[in-house]
PDB file of C-alpha atoms in Angstrom:
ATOM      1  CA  UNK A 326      23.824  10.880  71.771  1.00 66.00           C
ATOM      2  CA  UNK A 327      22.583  13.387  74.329  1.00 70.00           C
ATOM      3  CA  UNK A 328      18.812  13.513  74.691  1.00 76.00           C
ATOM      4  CA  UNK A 329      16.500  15.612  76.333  1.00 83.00           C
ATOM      5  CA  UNK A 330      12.650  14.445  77.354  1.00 87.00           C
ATOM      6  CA  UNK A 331      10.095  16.623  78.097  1.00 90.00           C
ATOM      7  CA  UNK A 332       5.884  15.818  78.312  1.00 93.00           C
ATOM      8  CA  UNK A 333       5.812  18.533  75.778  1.00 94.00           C
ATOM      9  CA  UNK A 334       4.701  17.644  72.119  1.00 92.00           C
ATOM     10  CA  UNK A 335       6.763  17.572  68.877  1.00 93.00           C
ATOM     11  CA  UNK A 336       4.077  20.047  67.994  1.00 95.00           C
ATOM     12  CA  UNK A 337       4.299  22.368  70.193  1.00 95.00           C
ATOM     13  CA  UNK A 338       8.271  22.680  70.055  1.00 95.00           C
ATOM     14  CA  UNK A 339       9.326  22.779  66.127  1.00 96.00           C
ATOM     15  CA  UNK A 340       7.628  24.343  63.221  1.00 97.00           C
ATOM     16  CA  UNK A 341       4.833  22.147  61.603  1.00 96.00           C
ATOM     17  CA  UNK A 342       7.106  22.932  57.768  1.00 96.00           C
ATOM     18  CA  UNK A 343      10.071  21.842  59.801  1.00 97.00           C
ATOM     19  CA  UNK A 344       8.396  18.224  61.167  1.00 96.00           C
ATOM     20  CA  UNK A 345       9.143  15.279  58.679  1.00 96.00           C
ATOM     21  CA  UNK A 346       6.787  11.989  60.211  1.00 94.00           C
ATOM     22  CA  UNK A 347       8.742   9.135  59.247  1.00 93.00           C
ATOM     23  CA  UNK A 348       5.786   6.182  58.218  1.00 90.00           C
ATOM     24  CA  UNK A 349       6.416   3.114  56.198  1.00 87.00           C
ATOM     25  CA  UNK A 350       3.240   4.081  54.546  1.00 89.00           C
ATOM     26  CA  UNK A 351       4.173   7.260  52.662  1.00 92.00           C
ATOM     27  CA  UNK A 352       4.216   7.894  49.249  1.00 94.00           C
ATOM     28  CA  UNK A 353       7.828   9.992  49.888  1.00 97.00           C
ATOM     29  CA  UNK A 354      11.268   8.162  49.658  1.00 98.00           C
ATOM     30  CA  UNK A 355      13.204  10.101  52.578  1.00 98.00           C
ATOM     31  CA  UNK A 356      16.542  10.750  50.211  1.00 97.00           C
ATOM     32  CA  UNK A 357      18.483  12.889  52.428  1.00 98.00           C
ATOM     33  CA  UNK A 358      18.898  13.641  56.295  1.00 96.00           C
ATOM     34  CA  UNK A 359      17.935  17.454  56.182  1.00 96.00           C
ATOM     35  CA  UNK A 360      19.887  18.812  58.950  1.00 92.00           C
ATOM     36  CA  UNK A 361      16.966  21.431  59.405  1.00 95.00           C
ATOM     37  CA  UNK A 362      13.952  19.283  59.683  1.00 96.00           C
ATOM     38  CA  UNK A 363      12.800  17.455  62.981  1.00 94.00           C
ATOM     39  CA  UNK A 364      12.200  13.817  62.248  1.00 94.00           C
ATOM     40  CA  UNK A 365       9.378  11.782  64.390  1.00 92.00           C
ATOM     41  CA  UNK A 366      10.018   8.431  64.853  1.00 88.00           C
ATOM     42  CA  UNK A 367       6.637   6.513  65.758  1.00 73.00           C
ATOM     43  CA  UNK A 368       5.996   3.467  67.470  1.00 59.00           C
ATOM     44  CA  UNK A 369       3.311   0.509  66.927  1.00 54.00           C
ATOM     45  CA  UNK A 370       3.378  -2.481  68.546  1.00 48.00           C
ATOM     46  CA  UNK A 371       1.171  -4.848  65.637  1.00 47.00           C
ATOM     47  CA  UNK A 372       1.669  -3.426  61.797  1.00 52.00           C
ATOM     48  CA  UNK A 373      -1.112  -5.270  60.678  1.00 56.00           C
ATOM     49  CA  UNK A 374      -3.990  -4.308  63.255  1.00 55.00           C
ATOM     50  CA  UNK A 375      -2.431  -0.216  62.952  1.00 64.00           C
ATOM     51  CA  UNK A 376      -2.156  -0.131  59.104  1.00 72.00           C
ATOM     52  CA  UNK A 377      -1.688   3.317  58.312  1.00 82.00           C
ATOM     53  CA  UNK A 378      -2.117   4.360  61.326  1.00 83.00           C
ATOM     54  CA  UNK A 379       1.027   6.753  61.610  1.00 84.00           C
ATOM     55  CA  UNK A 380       0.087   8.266  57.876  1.00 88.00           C
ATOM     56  CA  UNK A 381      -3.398   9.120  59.143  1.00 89.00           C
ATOM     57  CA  UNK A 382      -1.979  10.758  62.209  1.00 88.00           C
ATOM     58  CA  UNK A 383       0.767  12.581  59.975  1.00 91.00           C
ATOM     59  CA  UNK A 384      -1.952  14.055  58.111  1.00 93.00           C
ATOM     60  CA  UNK A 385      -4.650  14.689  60.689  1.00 93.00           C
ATOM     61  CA  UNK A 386      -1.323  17.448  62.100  1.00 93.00           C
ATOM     62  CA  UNK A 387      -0.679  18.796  58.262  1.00 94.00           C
ATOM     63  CA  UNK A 388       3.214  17.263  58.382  1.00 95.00           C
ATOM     64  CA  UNK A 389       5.377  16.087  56.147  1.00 96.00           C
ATOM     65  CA  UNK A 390       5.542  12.353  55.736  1.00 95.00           C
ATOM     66  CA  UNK A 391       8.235  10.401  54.449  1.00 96.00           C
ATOM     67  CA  UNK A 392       9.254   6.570  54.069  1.00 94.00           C
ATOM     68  CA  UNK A 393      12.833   5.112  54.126  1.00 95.00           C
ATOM     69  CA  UNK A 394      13.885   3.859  50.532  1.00 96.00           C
ATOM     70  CA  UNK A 395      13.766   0.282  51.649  1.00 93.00           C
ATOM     71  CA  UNK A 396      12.050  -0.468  47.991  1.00 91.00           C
ATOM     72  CA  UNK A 397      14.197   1.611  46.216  1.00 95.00           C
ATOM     73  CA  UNK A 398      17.521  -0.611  47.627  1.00 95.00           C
ATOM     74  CA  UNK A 399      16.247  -3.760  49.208  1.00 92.00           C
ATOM     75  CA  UNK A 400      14.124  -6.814  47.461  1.00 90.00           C
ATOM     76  CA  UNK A 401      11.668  -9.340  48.644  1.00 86.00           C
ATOM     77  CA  UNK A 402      13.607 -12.316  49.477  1.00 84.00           C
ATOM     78  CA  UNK A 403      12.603 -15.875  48.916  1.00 80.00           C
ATOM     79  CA  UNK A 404      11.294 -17.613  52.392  1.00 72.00           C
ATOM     80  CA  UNK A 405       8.814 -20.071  53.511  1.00 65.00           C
ATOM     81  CA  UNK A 406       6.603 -18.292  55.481  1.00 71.00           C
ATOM     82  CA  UNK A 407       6.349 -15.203  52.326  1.00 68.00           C
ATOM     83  CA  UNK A 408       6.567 -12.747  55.030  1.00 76.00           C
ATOM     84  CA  UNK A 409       8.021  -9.245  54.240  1.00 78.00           C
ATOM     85  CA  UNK A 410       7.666  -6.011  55.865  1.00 78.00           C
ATOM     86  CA  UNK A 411       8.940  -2.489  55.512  1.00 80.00           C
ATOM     87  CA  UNK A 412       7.480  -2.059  59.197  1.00 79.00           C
ATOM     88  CA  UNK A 413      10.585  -1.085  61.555  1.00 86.00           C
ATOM     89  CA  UNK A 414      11.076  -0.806  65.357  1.00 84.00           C
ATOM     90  CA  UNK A 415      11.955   2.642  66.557  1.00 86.00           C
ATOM     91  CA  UNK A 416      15.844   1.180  67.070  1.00 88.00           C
ATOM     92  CA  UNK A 417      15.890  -0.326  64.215  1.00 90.00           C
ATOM     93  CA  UNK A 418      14.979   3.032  62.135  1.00 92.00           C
ATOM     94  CA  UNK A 419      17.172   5.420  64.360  1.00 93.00           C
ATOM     95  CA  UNK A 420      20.370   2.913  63.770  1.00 94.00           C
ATOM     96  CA  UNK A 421      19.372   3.247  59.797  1.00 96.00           C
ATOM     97  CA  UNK A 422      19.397   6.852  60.337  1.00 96.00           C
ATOM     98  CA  UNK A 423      22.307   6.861  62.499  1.00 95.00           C
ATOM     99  CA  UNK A 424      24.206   4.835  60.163  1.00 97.00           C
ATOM    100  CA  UNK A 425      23.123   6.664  57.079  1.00 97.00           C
ATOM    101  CA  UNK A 426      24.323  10.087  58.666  1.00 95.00           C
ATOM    102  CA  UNK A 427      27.392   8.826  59.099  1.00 96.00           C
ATOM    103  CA  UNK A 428      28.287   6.752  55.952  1.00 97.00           C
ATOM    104  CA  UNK A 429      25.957   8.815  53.166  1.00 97.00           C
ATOM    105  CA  UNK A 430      25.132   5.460  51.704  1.00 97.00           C
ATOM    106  CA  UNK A 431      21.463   4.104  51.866  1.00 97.00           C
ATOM    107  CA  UNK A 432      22.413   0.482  50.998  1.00 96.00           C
ATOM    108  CA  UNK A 433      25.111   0.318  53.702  1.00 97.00           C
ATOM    109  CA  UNK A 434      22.351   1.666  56.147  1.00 97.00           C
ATOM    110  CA  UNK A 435      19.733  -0.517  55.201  1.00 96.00           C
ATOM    111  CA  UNK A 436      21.911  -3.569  55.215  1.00 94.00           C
ATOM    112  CA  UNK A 437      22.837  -2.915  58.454  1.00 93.00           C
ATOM    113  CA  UNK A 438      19.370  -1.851  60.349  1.00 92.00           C
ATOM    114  CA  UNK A 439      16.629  -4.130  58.329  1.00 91.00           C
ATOM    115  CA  UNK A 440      16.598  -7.466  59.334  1.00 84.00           C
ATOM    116  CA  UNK A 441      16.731 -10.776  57.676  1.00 80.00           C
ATOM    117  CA  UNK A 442      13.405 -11.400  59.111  1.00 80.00           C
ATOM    118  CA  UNK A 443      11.738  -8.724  57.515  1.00 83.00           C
ATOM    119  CA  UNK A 444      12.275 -10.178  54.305  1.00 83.00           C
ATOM    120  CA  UNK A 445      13.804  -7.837  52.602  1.00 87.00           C
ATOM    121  CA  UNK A 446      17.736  -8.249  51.086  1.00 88.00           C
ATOM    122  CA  UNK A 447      19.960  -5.410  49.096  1.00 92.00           C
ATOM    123  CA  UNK A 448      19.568  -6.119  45.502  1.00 88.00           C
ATOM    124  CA  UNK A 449      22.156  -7.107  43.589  1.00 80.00           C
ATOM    125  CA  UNK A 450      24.543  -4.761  41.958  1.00 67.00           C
ATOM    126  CA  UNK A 451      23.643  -2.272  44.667  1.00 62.00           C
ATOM    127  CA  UNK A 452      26.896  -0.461  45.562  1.00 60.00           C
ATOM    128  CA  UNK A 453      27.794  -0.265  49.213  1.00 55.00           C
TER     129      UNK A 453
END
C-alpha cells in the first residue's frame, strides 16, 4: 500500500459528506467499501475508560459514522472470563477492510481480522 503522511487534518483535506468515522459505537452497519468516501480509522488505547469517545468526536465534526457488522456475522462465544468486545486495533480493522475489499465477503473478513480473544466467533450457517 503506498501512503502518504502529512500534519494536515482529515478535515481539512476531504469533504466533511465524503468522511465516514469508523467507531464501534455507531448505530450504522458499514455494508459496503464506498470507493468515494474517506474512511478514519481511530485509535484508543483503553475501550472502557474512552467509551464513546470516537462517536462523540464523529459528531462534534458533523461526519458520518459507521460500525463494522461484527453483530450482524459474529456471536458471543462461551469463555470464562465473559469478555467480548467489538473494540478493534487500528491493524486489526484495516486488515478487515483490506480483506473485505478484496474477497466481498464480510464473514471471511471478520474471521480473519477479529480475534478469538475478543470473544466473538462467525455464527453458524454463515457462508464464507
Amino acid at each position: 500500500f503506498q501512503m502518504d503522511t502529512t500534519p494536515e487534518s482529515y478535515l481539512d483535506l476531504f469533504p466533511l459528506d465524503a468522511i465516514v468515522y469508523l467507531t464501534p459505537d455507531s448505530e450504522n452497519v458499514l455494508e459496503d467499501i464506498d470507493p468515494d468516501k474517506v474512511y478514519v480509522l481511530g485509535g484508543l488505547v483503553d475501550e472502557s475508560i474512552h467509551k464513546q469517545l470516537t462517536l462523540q468526536r464523529a459528531r462534534e465534526q458533523c461526519l458520518q459514522t459507521a460500525r463494522l457488522p461484527i453483530r450482524e456475522y459474529m456471536v458471543k462465544a462461551p469463555n470464562s472470563r465473559n469478555y467480548h468486545s467489538e473494540t478493534l486495533a487500528i491493524n486489526q480493522v484495516f486488515d478487515i477492510l483490506c480483506t473485505y475489499y478484496e474477497t466481498r465477503s464480510w464473514p471471511v473478513a471478520l474471521k480473519a481480522g477479529v480475534s478469538s480473544g475478543k470473544g466473538f466467533v462467525l455464527r453458524e450457517g454463515v457462508e464464507q
